[in-house]
XYZ file of C-alpha atoms in Angstrom:
468
model
C -90.480 -145.973 -17.934
C -92.035 -149.320 -18.854
C -94.456 -151.574 -17.109
C -95.950 -153.258 -20.171
C -96.662 -156.660 -21.162
C -92.947 -157.705 -21.468
C -92.231 -156.888 -17.803
C -95.650 -158.677 -16.762
C -94.415 -161.936 -18.137
C -91.361 -161.929 -15.790
C -91.799 -164.029 -12.737
C -88.344 -164.264 -11.696
C -85.786 -161.349 -11.672
C -82.049 -162.718 -11.017
C -79.378 -160.389 -10.360
C -75.537 -161.514 -10.578
C -73.443 -158.495 -9.399
C -69.452 -159.042 -10.058
C -66.801 -156.667 -8.890
C -64.719 -153.981 -10.210
C -64.706 -153.746 -13.944
C -65.351 -150.975 -16.376
C -67.540 -151.205 -19.569
C -64.718 -150.500 -21.803
C -62.366 -152.785 -20.118
C -64.613 -155.954 -20.702
C -66.932 -155.000 -23.674
C -65.666 -151.892 -25.339
C -64.367 -154.145 -28.091
C -67.496 -156.120 -28.600
C -68.431 -154.665 -31.932
C -65.403 -152.627 -32.827
C -64.912 -154.962 -35.822
C -68.460 -154.100 -37.133
C -68.099 -150.501 -36.800
C -69.799 -150.294 -33.436
C -73.243 -151.261 -34.709
C -75.091 -154.250 -33.425
C -76.568 -157.248 -35.396
C -79.751 -155.424 -34.783
C -78.656 -152.337 -36.381
C -78.261 -150.313 -33.294
C -75.308 -147.942 -32.586
C -73.100 -149.155 -29.608
C -70.864 -146.829 -27.586
C -67.799 -149.038 -27.842
C -64.193 -148.438 -28.578
C -62.825 -147.293 -31.905
C -59.152 -148.475 -31.015
C -57.960 -144.890 -31.179
C -58.830 -143.836 -27.478
C -55.989 -142.961 -25.658
C -54.530 -141.443 -22.088
C -51.402 -139.334 -21.559
C -48.706 -141.060 -19.260
C -46.454 -139.118 -16.531
C -44.454 -137.536 -19.360
C -47.447 -136.488 -21.534
C -46.952 -139.338 -24.045
C -50.326 -140.735 -25.294
C -51.078 -144.473 -24.486
C -53.532 -145.912 -26.981
C -56.100 -148.545 -25.995
C -54.956 -152.343 -26.619
C -56.509 -155.479 -27.007
C -56.166 -158.225 -24.298
C -55.997 -161.280 -26.414
C -56.022 -164.988 -24.801
C -52.690 -165.617 -26.149
C -51.315 -162.861 -23.829
C -49.082 -163.499 -20.991
C -51.569 -163.849 -17.990
C -54.596 -162.172 -19.782
C -57.258 -163.204 -17.065
C -55.095 -161.401 -14.476
C -54.879 -158.007 -16.244
C -54.557 -155.150 -15.579
C -51.781 -156.891 -13.324
C -52.531 -155.020 -10.209
C -55.652 -153.444 -8.292
C -55.966 -150.223 -9.801
C -56.950 -147.307 -7.630
C -60.633 -147.425 -6.053
C -62.546 -144.937 -3.973
C -63.616 -141.301 -4.298
C -60.210 -139.759 -4.550
C -58.725 -142.277 -7.162
C -61.871 -142.110 -9.334
C -61.672 -138.090 -9.451
C -57.910 -138.579 -10.441
C -58.971 -140.957 -13.268
C -61.891 -138.835 -14.415
C -60.484 -135.185 -13.875
C -56.799 -135.968 -13.674
C -57.008 -134.368 -10.164
C -58.168 -135.401 -6.843
C -60.561 -132.485 -6.343
C -63.216 -132.288 -9.227
C -63.339 -128.750 -11.066
C -66.569 -126.853 -11.157
C -68.412 -127.633 -13.290
C -67.335 -131.376 -12.969
C -66.604 -131.925 -16.704
C -64.772 -135.281 -16.951
C -62.162 -135.725 -19.285
C -61.331 -139.334 -18.486
C -57.658 -138.785 -19.050
C -56.191 -139.654 -15.584
C -56.150 -143.454 -15.878
C -52.559 -144.125 -16.793
C -51.209 -141.479 -14.511
C -53.371 -142.559 -11.548
C -52.396 -146.347 -12.247
C -48.758 -145.269 -12.056
C -49.374 -143.899 -8.599
C -51.239 -146.998 -7.549
C -48.468 -149.285 -8.725
C -46.100 -147.554 -6.693
C -48.469 -147.720 -3.487
C -49.122 -151.680 -4.248
C -45.181 -152.213 -4.525
C -44.535 -150.437 -1.284
C -47.418 -151.968 0.539
C -46.147 -155.573 -0.767
C -49.553 -156.257 -2.483
C -49.731 -158.395 -5.500
C -48.387 -156.842 -8.759
C -47.834 -159.284 -11.673
C -43.949 -159.054 -12.734
C -43.538 -156.744 -15.724
C -46.705 -154.621 -14.941
C -46.632 -151.134 -16.002
C -48.975 -148.155 -15.981
C -49.845 -148.474 -19.507
C -51.396 -151.962 -18.830
C -54.531 -149.935 -17.628
C -55.487 -149.258 -21.019
C -55.879 -153.014 -21.999
C -59.339 -154.138 -22.849
C -60.665 -157.622 -23.251
C -61.771 -158.841 -26.928
C -64.772 -160.849 -27.509
C -62.756 -163.917 -28.057
C -60.946 -163.583 -24.923
C -64.194 -163.248 -22.858
C -66.279 -165.742 -24.882
C -69.135 -166.182 -22.285
C -69.893 -162.441 -21.438
C -69.424 -161.394 -25.025
C -71.790 -164.256 -26.293
C -74.459 -163.157 -23.880
C -74.037 -159.703 -24.710
C -74.446 -160.325 -28.495
C -77.166 -162.836 -28.152
C -79.351 -160.888 -25.738
C -78.900 -157.028 -24.722
C -76.113 -155.051 -23.701
C -76.414 -151.668 -21.851
C -73.918 -149.554 -23.414
C -74.957 -146.540 -21.013
C -75.334 -148.216 -17.651
C -73.401 -146.334 -15.053
C -72.271 -147.477 -11.220
C -74.443 -145.384 -9.134
C -71.804 -143.222 -7.263
C -68.060 -142.544 -8.352
C -66.405 -144.651 -5.696
C -65.819 -147.971 -4.377
C -67.819 -151.312 -3.863
C -70.009 -150.826 -0.716
C -71.584 -147.592 -1.538
C -72.404 -148.828 -4.930
C -73.766 -152.203 -3.417
C -75.909 -149.984 -0.972
C -77.356 -148.082 -3.926
C -78.044 -151.285 -5.850
C -80.095 -152.710 -2.906
C -81.396 -149.567 -1.069
C -81.006 -146.558 -3.627
C -78.688 -144.602 -0.958
C -75.505 -145.027 0.689
C -76.745 -142.698 3.346
C -74.050 -140.154 2.424
C -71.051 -142.864 2.748
C -68.492 -142.679 -0.013
C -66.063 -145.221 0.843
C -65.941 -148.746 2.177
C -65.230 -148.016 5.740
C -68.986 -147.886 6.461
C -70.299 -151.513 6.211
C -73.508 -151.393 7.576
C -76.560 -149.138 6.932
C -79.717 -148.058 8.788
C -82.165 -147.517 5.922
C -84.774 -149.870 4.430
C -83.677 -152.161 1.374
C -85.418 -153.690 -1.322
C -85.663 -156.788 0.652
C -87.683 -155.358 3.567
C -89.810 -153.769 0.751
C -90.367 -157.129 -0.870
C -91.201 -158.729 2.456
C -93.656 -155.788 3.193
C -95.290 -156.493 -0.080
C -95.534 -160.210 0.536
C -93.309 -160.869 -2.323
C -90.654 -163.523 -2.359
C -86.891 -162.850 -2.408
C -83.573 -164.715 -1.765
C -79.759 -163.923 -1.586
C -77.398 -166.629 -2.325
C -73.638 -166.762 -1.710
C -71.298 -168.924 -3.947
C -69.298 -170.935 -1.545
C -70.041 -169.068 1.774
C -73.266 -167.400 3.026
C -73.906 -164.026 1.574
C -72.176 -160.888 2.676
C -75.322 -158.909 1.734
C -77.114 -160.455 4.583
C -75.389 -158.101 7.183
C -75.871 -154.584 5.509
C -79.227 -153.579 6.276
C -81.540 -154.117 9.512
C -84.610 -155.381 7.373
C -82.257 -158.218 5.849
C -80.159 -159.130 8.748
C -83.246 -160.062 10.676
C -84.823 -162.015 8.184
C -85.340 -165.789 8.452
C -82.705 -168.174 7.334
C -84.923 -169.591 4.405
C -84.308 -166.380 2.605
C -80.499 -167.405 2.151
C -78.250 -169.904 0.742
C -75.396 -171.171 -1.317
C -75.131 -171.610 -5.031
C -76.100 -175.279 -4.813
C -79.565 -174.092 -3.310
C -79.762 -171.710 -6.133
C -79.561 -174.627 -8.500
C -82.016 -176.800 -6.635
C -84.678 -173.982 -6.744
C -84.173 -173.200 -10.405
C -84.586 -176.883 -11.112
C -87.575 -177.218 -9.080
C -89.051 -173.993 -10.424
C -89.079 -172.401 -6.850
C -87.160 -169.298 -7.308
C -88.864 -166.426 -5.952
C -89.750 -163.063 -7.427
C -86.137 -161.535 -6.660
C -82.846 -163.379 -6.415
C -79.423 -161.590 -5.590
C -76.330 -163.748 -6.328
C -73.048 -162.963 -4.777
C -69.487 -164.273 -6.146
C -66.802 -165.520 -3.935
C -65.031 -162.627 -2.669
C -61.577 -164.159 -1.743
C -58.404 -163.336 -3.742
C -58.820 -166.763 -5.558
C -62.549 -166.559 -5.866
C -64.741 -165.664 -9.014
C -65.701 -161.981 -8.303
C -63.278 -160.818 -11.103
C -62.137 -158.102 -8.606
C -58.645 -157.091 -9.823
C -56.177 -158.933 -9.814
C -58.283 -161.990 -9.646
C -58.819 -164.574 -12.293
C -61.395 -163.247 -14.805
C -61.714 -166.720 -16.114
C -63.490 -167.864 -12.950
C -65.895 -165.189 -13.403
C -66.501 -166.288 -17.065
C -67.355 -169.901 -15.601
C -69.558 -168.449 -12.859
C -71.521 -166.264 -15.448
C -71.881 -169.736 -17.696
C -73.011 -171.603 -14.631
C -75.654 -169.159 -13.824
C -77.056 -168.921 -17.297
C -76.926 -172.892 -17.491
C -78.861 -173.021 -14.286
C -81.557 -170.777 -15.256
C -81.971 -171.604 -18.986
C -82.019 -175.477 -18.419
C -84.648 -174.869 -15.741
C -88.524 -174.842 -16.292
C -88.891 -171.146 -15.437
C -86.581 -170.113 -17.965
C -89.210 -168.474 -20.202
C -90.355 -166.270 -17.215
C -87.053 -165.184 -16.034
C -84.902 -162.119 -16.608
C -81.160 -162.075 -15.630
C -79.135 -159.051 -14.973
C -75.315 -159.483 -15.160
C -73.630 -156.512 -13.861
C -70.522 -155.099 -11.945
C -70.829 -152.879 -8.765
C -68.069 -150.240 -9.815
C -65.253 -149.838 -12.486
C -62.605 -150.517 -10.063
C -59.926 -147.996 -11.746
C -60.292 -149.843 -15.083
C -60.259 -147.791 -18.114
C -63.459 -146.269 -19.782
C -63.801 -143.426 -22.376
C -67.476 -142.130 -21.611
C -67.813 -139.428 -18.973
C -70.402 -140.164 -16.457
C -73.394 -137.930 -16.656
C -73.887 -135.117 -13.983
C -77.730 -135.560 -13.924
C -78.382 -138.038 -11.078
C -81.204 -137.427 -8.710
C -79.860 -137.424 -5.136
C -81.565 -139.696 -2.775
C -82.899 -137.085 -0.696
C -83.047 -139.198 2.409
C -81.869 -136.441 4.958
C -78.041 -137.619 4.821
C -75.069 -135.634 3.871
C -72.496 -136.789 1.510
C -68.853 -137.276 2.573
C -66.110 -135.370 0.937
C -68.660 -132.850 -0.061
C -70.131 -135.074 -2.773
C -73.672 -134.073 -3.708
C -74.991 -137.209 -5.340
C -75.488 -135.315 -8.586
C -73.226 -137.311 -10.777
C -73.004 -140.983 -11.610
C -69.910 -143.367 -11.302
C -68.150 -144.953 -14.217
C -69.745 -147.108 -16.870
C -69.981 -150.725 -15.814
C -70.715 -153.861 -17.971
C -74.194 -154.837 -17.731
C -75.921 -157.604 -19.792
C -79.635 -158.413 -19.855
C -80.497 -162.048 -20.657
C -84.030 -163.437 -21.113
C -85.695 -165.261 -23.967
C -87.976 -162.344 -24.494
C -85.178 -160.178 -25.855
C -84.334 -159.612 -29.367
C -80.734 -160.918 -30.258
C -78.066 -158.072 -30.736
C -80.150 -155.570 -28.665
C -78.241 -152.431 -27.415
C -80.363 -151.295 -24.534
C -80.602 -147.771 -23.170
C -83.142 -145.729 -21.109
C -85.479 -143.716 -23.481
C -84.257 -140.309 -24.798
C -84.508 -137.629 -22.230
C -84.720 -140.108 -19.401
C -82.211 -140.714 -16.510
C -79.481 -143.109 -17.754
C -79.495 -146.670 -16.436
C -77.866 -147.170 -13.207
C -77.800 -149.691 -10.345
C -81.122 -148.289 -9.079
C -82.875 -149.323 -12.387
C -82.930 -152.909 -11.064
C -84.770 -151.556 -7.984
C -87.205 -149.676 -10.068
C -87.711 -152.769 -12.215
C -88.721 -154.790 -9.216
C -90.954 -151.957 -7.882
C -92.752 -151.609 -11.111
C -93.010 -155.316 -11.596
C -94.399 -155.954 -8.269
C -96.064 -152.643 -7.348
C -93.904 -151.543 -4.507
C -93.184 -148.068 -3.480
C -89.707 -146.546 -4.193
C -87.089 -146.513 -1.432
C -85.721 -143.128 -2.184
C -85.879 -140.165 -4.580
C -83.247 -141.869 -6.803
C -85.048 -145.078 -7.654
C -88.410 -143.039 -7.859
C -86.740 -141.040 -10.637
C -84.666 -143.720 -12.543
C -85.440 -145.767 -15.701
C -86.655 -149.457 -15.260
C -85.320 -152.199 -17.922
C -88.859 -153.638 -18.862
C -88.851 -152.039 -22.382
C -86.163 -154.615 -23.236
C -88.704 -157.503 -23.372
C -90.177 -156.929 -26.688
C -90.725 -160.338 -28.002
C -94.482 -161.782 -27.778
C -93.270 -165.418 -27.548
C -90.120 -166.857 -25.808
C -87.005 -167.806 -27.868
C -85.859 -171.439 -27.974
C -82.381 -171.071 -28.932
C -79.212 -171.421 -26.567
C -76.558 -168.654 -27.184
C -73.935 -170.523 -25.238
C -74.302 -173.880 -26.895
C -70.933 -174.639 -27.907
C -69.215 -171.660 -26.009
C -66.735 -172.617 -23.525
C -65.483 -170.551 -20.620
C -61.644 -170.342 -20.446
C -59.978 -172.622 -17.988
C -58.780 -170.879 -14.694
C -54.911 -170.304 -14.142
C -53.091 -173.098 -12.395
C -51.591 -170.419 -10.007
C -53.173 -167.364 -8.802
C -50.488 -164.642 -7.792
C -52.702 -163.173 -5.136
C -53.549 -166.710 -3.562
C -51.692 -165.765 -0.285
C -53.543 -162.498 0.234
C -56.694 -161.769 2.138
C -58.882 -159.782 -0.028
C -60.438 -156.721 0.956
C -64.015 -158.040 0.715
C -62.907 -160.949 2.546
C -61.881 -158.698 5.609
C -65.160 -156.679 5.177
C -67.299 -160.039 5.230
C -65.325 -161.333 8.153
C -65.881 -157.979 10.067
C -69.505 -158.286 9.263
C -70.078 -161.755 10.669
C -68.031 -161.013 13.767
C -70.714 -158.389 14.445
C -74.248 -158.371 14.713
C -76.413 -155.816 13.128
C -79.114 -154.688 15.718
C -82.231 -152.403 15.158
C -80.894 -148.855 14.578
C -77.898 -150.206 12.622
C -75.521 -150.418 15.434
C -73.147 -153.125 15.636
C -71.889 -154.956 18.693
C -68.702 -157.081 18.829
C -69.785 -160.746 18.967
C -66.564 -162.704 17.955
C -62.945 -162.105 17.431
C -61.453 -162.027 14.250
C -58.967 -164.757 13.310
C -55.350 -164.230 14.665
C -54.037 -165.955 11.579
C -54.152 -163.354 8.707
C -54.497 -165.826 5.961
C -57.283 -166.435 3.254
C -58.079 -169.858 4.749
C -58.410 -168.787 8.280
C -60.871 -165.890 7.134
C -62.728 -168.216 4.847
C -62.972 -170.633 7.666
C -64.207 -167.877 10.183
C -66.787 -166.827 7.824
C -68.171 -170.294 7.287
C -68.061 -171.394 11.007
C -70.061 -168.145 11.949
C -72.662 -167.947 9.229
């Protein structure tokens, strides 16, 4: 673990956490044409183009490149893949119940997506016309994702960064903020009773802010020590821009995308082009601000969301040991699937492939917490973040770079029509439920407001804005 001069030069750690994409799906082809070796000469655990999965008939389906010229490329894989503990097991082990020992074959993605497509169709959820199970093996090319790829090549990409638990959004976001989900393994539990990094920072008199994109941040409602914090810790993207321009960003900043179906979170089947635009905006805001030389930006995704990845998650994770018992018999000793993570700072060598040191735990979302704790001398939240690796060692340059890796790079334009525009997204429903209830000491919730009677995206968006 590192707490050297590089990390001591960082005054602002900014995290942008997006939604539900796997590493191979977004960055697997980043260096394929360079024999999976980065410009810095480092090995890269990307795709060769030969990886495959069997379909329902046993026929092998090979990975394919999603090109910008394809029909609807930014809505791939064409439907929301299977999420949660059961579907993730099906993708990793080709069975809902993991074997003992849990050796992942990564051979269940196509068959699970076939099952999911049937469910989505029956439930009348969005499925792009022509979508088939084989589409889960589609992975973006660098040209199709010019912003994320340019940042990954121009700074550092983490090819062994895993989601914290093999399940869906809220448990992984809980690990990212608190190093535990208190045993919970699905999105049914939306508030937690444990301390978070926000409370830990406040206890240490270290500044922090959480910004939503177009609505007040959902994270505010997840933990008692953040829900009771003063309003000056929260804002919208415009407030983030003003703080960056004035060099008043705090030590730790957590950014949320817009979680609506037409938002920029990149949650399938949303428009990935909107996510590319958001990433570019965040980079521009920081790069063009006076605090850039003292800033480290972490761009990551909370979970893989059922999208294909070929690397089995390690089974060496440290349980939180916080006195809670895992749901579904899960013991928290294995990580979730790899997710895209890019580290951006002028103190990073271009073309870096960054991993934890040999013999150390692999990087996961709690590595963010460990980095904050190391930099600002805070105690760990649980045994998980106490044991994990931080990311300070990526900062190896003695003097900040002066180049701009996104100069001349343009994010792709969004689609004119979003096929899911009429749907209330899952996380929009979660957010509305949270603002309808008040988190009180002890983590209990009491109903304060009735949810909208009209089940439309606009009604839910208006409700969230009106009550935050």
